[in-house]
Tab-separated table of N, CA and C in Angstrom:
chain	number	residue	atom	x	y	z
A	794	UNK	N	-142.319	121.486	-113.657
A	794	UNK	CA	-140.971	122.016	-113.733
A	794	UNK	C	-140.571	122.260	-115.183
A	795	UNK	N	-140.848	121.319	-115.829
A	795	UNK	CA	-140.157	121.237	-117.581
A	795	UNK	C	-141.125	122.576	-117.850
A	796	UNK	N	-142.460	122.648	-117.393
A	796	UNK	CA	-143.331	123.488	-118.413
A	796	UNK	C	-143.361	125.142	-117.708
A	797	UNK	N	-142.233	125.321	-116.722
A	797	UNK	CA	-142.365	126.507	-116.117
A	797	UNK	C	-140.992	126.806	-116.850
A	798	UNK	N	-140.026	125.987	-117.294
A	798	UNK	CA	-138.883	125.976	-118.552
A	798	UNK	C	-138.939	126.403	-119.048
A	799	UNK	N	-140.110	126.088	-120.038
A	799	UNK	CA	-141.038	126.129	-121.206
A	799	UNK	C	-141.304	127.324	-121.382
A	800	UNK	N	-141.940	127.644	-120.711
A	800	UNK	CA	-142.816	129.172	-120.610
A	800	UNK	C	-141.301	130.068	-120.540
A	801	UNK	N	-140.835	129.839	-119.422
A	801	UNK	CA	-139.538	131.033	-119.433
A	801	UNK	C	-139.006	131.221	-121.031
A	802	UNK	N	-138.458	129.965	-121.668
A	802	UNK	CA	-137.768	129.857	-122.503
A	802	UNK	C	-138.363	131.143	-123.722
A	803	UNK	N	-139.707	130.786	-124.114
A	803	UNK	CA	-140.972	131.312	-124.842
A	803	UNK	C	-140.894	132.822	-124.278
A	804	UNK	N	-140.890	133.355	-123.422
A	804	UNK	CA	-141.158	134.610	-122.828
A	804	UNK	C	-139.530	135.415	-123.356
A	805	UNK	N	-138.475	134.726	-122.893
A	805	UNK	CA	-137.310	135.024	-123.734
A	805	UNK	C	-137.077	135.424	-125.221
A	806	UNK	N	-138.148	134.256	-126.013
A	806	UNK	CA	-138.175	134.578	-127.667
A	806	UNK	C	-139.009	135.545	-127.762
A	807	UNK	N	-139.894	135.949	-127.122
A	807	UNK	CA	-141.137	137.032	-127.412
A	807	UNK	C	-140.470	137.902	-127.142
A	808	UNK	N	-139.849	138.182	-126.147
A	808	UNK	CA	-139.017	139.859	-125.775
A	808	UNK	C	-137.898	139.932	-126.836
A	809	UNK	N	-137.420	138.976	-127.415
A	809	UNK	CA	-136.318	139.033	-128.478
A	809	UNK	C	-137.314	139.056	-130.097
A	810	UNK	N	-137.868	138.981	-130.118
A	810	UNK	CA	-139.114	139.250	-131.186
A	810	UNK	C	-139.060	140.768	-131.314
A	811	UNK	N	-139.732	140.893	-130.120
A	811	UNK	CA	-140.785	142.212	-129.940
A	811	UNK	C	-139.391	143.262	-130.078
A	812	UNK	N	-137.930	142.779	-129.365
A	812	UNK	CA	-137.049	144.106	-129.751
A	812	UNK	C	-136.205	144.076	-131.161
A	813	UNK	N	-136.710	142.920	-131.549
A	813	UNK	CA	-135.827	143.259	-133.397
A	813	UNK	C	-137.045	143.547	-134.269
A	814	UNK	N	-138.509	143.780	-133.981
A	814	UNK	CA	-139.700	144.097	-134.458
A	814	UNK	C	-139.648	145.724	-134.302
A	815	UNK	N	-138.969	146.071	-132.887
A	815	UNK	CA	-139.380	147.486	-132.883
A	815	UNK	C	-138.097	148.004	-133.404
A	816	UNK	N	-136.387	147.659	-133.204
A	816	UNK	CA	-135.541	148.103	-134.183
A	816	UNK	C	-136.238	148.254	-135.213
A	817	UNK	N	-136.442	147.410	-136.140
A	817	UNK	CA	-136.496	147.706	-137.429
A	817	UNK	C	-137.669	148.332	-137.492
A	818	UNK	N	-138.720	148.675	-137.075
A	818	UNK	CA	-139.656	149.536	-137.277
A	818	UNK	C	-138.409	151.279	-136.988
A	819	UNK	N	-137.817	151.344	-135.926
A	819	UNK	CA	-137.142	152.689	-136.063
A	819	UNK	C	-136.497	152.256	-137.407
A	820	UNK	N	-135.952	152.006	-137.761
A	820	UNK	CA	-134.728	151.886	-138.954
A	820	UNK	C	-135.858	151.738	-140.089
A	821	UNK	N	-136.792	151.576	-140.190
A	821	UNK	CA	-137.679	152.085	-141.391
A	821	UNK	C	-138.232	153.396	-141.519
A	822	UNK	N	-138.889	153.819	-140.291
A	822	UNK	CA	-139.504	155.152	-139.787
A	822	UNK	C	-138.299	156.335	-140.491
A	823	UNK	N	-136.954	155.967	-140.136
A	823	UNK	CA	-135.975	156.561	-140.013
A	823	UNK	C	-135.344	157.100	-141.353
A	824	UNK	N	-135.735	156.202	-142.291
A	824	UNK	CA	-135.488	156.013	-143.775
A	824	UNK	C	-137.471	156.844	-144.311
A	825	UNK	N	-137.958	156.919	-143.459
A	825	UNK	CA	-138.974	158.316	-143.799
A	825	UNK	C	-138.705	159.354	-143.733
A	826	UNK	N	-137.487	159.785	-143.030
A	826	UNK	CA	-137.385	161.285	-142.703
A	826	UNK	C	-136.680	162.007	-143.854
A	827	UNK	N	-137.570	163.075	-143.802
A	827	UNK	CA	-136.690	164.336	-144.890
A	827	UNK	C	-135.222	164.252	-144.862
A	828	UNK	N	-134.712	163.742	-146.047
A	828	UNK	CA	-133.089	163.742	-145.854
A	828	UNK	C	-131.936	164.840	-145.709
A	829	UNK	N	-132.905	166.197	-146.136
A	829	UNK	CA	-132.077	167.249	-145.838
A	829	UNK	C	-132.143	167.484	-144.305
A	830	UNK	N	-130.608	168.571	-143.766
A	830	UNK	CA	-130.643	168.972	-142.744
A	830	UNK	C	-131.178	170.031	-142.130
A	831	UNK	N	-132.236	170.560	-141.372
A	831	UNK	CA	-132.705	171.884	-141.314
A	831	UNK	C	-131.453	172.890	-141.375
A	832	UNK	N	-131.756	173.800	-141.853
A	832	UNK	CA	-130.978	174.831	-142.103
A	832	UNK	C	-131.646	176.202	-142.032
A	833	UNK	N	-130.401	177.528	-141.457
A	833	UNK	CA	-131.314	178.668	-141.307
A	833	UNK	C	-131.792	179.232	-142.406
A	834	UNK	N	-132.522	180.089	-142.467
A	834	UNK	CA	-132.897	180.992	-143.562
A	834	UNK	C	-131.772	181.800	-144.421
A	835	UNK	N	-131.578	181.536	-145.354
A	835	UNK	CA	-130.074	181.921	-146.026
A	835	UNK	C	-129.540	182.130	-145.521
A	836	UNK	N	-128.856	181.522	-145.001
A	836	UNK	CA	-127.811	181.633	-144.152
A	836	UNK	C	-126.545	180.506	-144.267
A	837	UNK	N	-126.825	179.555	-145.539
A	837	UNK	CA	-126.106	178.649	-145.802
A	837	UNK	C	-125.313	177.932	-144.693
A	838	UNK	N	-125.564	177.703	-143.078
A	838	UNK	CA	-124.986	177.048	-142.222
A	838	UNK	C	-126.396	176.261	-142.403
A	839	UNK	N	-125.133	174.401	-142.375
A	839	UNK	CA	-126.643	173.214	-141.971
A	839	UNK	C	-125.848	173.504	-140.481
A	840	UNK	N	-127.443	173.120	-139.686
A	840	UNK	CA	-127.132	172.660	-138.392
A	840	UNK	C	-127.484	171.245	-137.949
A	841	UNK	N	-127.172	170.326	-137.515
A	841	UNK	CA	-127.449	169.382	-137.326
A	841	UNK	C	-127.530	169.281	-135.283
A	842	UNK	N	-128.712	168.293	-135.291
A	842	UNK	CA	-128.388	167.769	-133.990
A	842	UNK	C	-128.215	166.641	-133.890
A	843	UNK	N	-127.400	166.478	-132.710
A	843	UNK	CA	-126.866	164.942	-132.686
A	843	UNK	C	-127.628	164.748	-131.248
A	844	UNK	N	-128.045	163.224	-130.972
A	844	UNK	CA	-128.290	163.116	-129.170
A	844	UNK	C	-127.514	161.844	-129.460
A	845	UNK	N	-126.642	162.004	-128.060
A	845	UNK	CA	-126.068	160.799	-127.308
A	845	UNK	C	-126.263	160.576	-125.858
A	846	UNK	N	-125.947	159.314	-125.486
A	846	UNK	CA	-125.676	158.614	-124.329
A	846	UNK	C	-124.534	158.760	-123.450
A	847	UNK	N	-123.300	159.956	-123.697
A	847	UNK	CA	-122.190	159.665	-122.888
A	847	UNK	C	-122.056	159.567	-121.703
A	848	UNK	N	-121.623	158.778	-121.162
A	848	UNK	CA	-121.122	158.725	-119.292
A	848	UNK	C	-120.162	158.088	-119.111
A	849	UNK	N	-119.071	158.392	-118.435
A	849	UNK	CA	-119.752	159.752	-117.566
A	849	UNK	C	-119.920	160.937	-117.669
A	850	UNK	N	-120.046	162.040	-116.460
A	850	UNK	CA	-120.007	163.598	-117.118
A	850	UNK	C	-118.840	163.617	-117.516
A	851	UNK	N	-117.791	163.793	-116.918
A	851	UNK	CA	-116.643	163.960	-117.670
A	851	UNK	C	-116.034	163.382	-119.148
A	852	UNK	N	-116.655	162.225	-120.003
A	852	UNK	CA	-116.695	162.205	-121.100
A	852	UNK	C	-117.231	162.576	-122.207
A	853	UNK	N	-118.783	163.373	-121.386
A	853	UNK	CA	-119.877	163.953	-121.738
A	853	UNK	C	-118.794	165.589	-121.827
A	854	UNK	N	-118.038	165.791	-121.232
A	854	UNK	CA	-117.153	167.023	-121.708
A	854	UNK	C	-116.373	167.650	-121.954
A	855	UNK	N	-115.687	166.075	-122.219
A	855	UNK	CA	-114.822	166.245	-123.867
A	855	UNK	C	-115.507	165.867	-125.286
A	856	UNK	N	-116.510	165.403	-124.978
A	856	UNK	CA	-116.972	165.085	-126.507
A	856	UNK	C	-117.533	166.251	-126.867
A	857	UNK	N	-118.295	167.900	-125.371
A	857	UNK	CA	-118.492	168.704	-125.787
A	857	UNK	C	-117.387	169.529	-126.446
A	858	UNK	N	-116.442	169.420	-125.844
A	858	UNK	CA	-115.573	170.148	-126.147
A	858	UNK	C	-114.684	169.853	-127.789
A	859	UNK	N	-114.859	168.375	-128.290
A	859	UNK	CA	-114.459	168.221	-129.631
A	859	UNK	C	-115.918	168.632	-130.327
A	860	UNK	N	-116.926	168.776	-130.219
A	860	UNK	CA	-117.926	169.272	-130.690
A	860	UNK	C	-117.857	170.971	-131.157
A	861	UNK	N	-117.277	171.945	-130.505
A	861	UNK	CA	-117.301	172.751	-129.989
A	861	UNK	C	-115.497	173.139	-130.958
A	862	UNK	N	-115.017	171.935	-131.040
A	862	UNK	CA	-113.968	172.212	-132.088
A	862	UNK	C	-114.022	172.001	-133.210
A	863	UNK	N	-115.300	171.051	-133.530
A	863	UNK	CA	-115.526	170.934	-134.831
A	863	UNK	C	-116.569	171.928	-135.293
A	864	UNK	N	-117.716	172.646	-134.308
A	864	UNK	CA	-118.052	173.700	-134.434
A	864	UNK	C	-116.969	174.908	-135.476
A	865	UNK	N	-116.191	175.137	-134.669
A	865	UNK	CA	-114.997	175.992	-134.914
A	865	UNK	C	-114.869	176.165	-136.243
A	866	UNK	N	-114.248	174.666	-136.679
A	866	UNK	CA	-113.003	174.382	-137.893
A	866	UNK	C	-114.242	174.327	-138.935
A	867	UNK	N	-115.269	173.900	-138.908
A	867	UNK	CA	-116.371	173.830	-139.907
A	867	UNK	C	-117.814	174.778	-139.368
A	868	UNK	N	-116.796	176.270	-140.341
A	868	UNK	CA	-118.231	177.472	-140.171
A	868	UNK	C	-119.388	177.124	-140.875
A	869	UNK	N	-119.302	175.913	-141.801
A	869	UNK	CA	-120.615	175.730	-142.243
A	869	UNK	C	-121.620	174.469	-142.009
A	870	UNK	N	-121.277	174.011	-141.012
A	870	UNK	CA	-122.138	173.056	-139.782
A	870	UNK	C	-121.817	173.499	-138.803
A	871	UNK	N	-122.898	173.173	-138.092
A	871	UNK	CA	-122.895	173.411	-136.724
A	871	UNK	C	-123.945	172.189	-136.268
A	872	UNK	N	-122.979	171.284	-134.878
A	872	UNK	CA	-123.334	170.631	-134.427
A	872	UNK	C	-123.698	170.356	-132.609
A	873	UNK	N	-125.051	170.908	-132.530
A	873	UNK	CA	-125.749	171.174	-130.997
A	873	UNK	C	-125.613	169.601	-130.617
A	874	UNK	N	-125.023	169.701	-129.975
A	874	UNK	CA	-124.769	168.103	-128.837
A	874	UNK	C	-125.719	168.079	-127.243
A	875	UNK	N	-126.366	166.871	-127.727
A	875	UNK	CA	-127.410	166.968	-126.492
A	875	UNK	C	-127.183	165.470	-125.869
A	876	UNK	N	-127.399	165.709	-124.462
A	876	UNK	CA	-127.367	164.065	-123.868
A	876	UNK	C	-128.916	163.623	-123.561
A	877	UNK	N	-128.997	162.880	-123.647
A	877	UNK	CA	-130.854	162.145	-123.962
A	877	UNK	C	-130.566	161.213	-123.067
A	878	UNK	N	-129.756	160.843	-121.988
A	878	UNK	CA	-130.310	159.950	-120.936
A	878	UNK	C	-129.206	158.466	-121.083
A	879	UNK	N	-129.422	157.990	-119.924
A	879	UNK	CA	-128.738	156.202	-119.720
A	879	UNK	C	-129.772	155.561	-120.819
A	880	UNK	N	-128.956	154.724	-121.349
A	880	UNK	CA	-129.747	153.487	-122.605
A	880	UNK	C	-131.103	153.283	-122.322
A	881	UNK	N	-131.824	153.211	-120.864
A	881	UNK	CA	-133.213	152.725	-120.854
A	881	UNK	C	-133.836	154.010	-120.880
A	882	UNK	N	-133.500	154.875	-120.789
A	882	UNK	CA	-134.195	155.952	-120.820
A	882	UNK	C	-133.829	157.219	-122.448
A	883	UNK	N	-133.402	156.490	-123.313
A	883	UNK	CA	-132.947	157.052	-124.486
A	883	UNK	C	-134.680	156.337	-125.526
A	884	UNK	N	-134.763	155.296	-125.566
A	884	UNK	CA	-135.721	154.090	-126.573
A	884	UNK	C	-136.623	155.106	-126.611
A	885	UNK	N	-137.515	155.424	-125.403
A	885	UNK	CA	-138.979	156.054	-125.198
A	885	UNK	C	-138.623	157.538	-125.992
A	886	UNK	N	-137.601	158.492	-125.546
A	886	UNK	CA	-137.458	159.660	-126.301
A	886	UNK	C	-137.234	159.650	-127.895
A	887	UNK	N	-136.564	158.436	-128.304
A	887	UNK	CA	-135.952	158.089	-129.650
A	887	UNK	C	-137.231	158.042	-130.692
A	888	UNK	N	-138.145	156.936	-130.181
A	888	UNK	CA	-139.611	156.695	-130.561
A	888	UNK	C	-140.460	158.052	-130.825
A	889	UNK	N	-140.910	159.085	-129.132
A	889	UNK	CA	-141.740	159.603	-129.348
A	889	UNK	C	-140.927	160.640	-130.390
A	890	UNK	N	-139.925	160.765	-130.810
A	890	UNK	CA	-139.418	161.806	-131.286
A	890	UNK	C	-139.692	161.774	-132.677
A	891	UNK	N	-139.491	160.612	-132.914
A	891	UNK	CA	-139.574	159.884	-134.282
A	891	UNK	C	-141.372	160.193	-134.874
A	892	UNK	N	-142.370	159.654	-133.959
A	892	UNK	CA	-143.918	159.781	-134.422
A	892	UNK	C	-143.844	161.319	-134.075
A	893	UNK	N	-143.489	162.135	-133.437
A	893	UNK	CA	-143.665	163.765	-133.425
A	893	UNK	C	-142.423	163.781	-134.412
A	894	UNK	N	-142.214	163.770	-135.529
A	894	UNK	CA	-141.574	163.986	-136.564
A	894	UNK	C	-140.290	165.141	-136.202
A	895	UNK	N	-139.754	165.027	-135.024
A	895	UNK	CA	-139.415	165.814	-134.679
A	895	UNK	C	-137.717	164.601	-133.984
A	896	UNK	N	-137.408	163.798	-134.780
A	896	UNK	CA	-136.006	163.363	-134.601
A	896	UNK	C	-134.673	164.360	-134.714
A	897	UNK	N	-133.675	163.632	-134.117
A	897	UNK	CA	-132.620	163.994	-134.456
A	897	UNK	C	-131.717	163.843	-135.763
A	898	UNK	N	-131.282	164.779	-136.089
A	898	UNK	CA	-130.063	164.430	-137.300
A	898	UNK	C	-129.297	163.164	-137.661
A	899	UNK	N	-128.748	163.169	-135.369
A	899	UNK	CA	-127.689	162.126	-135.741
A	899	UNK	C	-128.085	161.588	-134.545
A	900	UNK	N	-127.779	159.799	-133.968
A	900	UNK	CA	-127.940	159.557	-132.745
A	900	UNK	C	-126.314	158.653	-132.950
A	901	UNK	N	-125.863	158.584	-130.913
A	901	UNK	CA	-125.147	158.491	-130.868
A	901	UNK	C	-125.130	157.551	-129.687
């Protein structure tokens, strides 16, 4: 009984290991990326992308819609708003996005 405790307890610190091991591996990776924003070919607009998590839909479109106003008011960003999924299904895209050097601007 104590040593099936034991083990649980241990299996708890390893999964709490293994997820402040792989944070900070993103948050280093992350501090690799080219710090400029892609931008078009003279065209002096940065564009940035942002991915978030919003839910529900309906908050998912008002945040398009202040997106879409800050689009507006600032002709020289432009910000493509994408939804990347519920929290367990955001990590795996965040990662492969990151080793295909191919992250986002901004996450949200």
């Amino acid at each position: 009984m104590i040593l099936s405790k034991l083990s649980t307890a241990i299996k708890k610190q390893v999964k709490r290991a293994f997820c402040l091991l792989l944070t900070l591996n993103m948050l280093i990776l992350s501090g690799c990326q080219n710090s400029t924003a892609r931008t078009g070919k003279n065209s002096g607009i940065i564009h940035l992308t942002l991915w978030h998590g919003i839910n529900p839909p309906p908050n998912r479109d008002v945040f398009q819609t202040l997106t879409d106003k800050f689009n507006k008011t600032h002709p020289n960003i432009q910000v493509e708003a994408l939804y990347i999924g519920q929290p367990d299904q955001q990590l795996p895209k965040i990662l492969t996005a990151i080793v295909g050097n191919a992250a986002p601007d901004l996450l949200w």
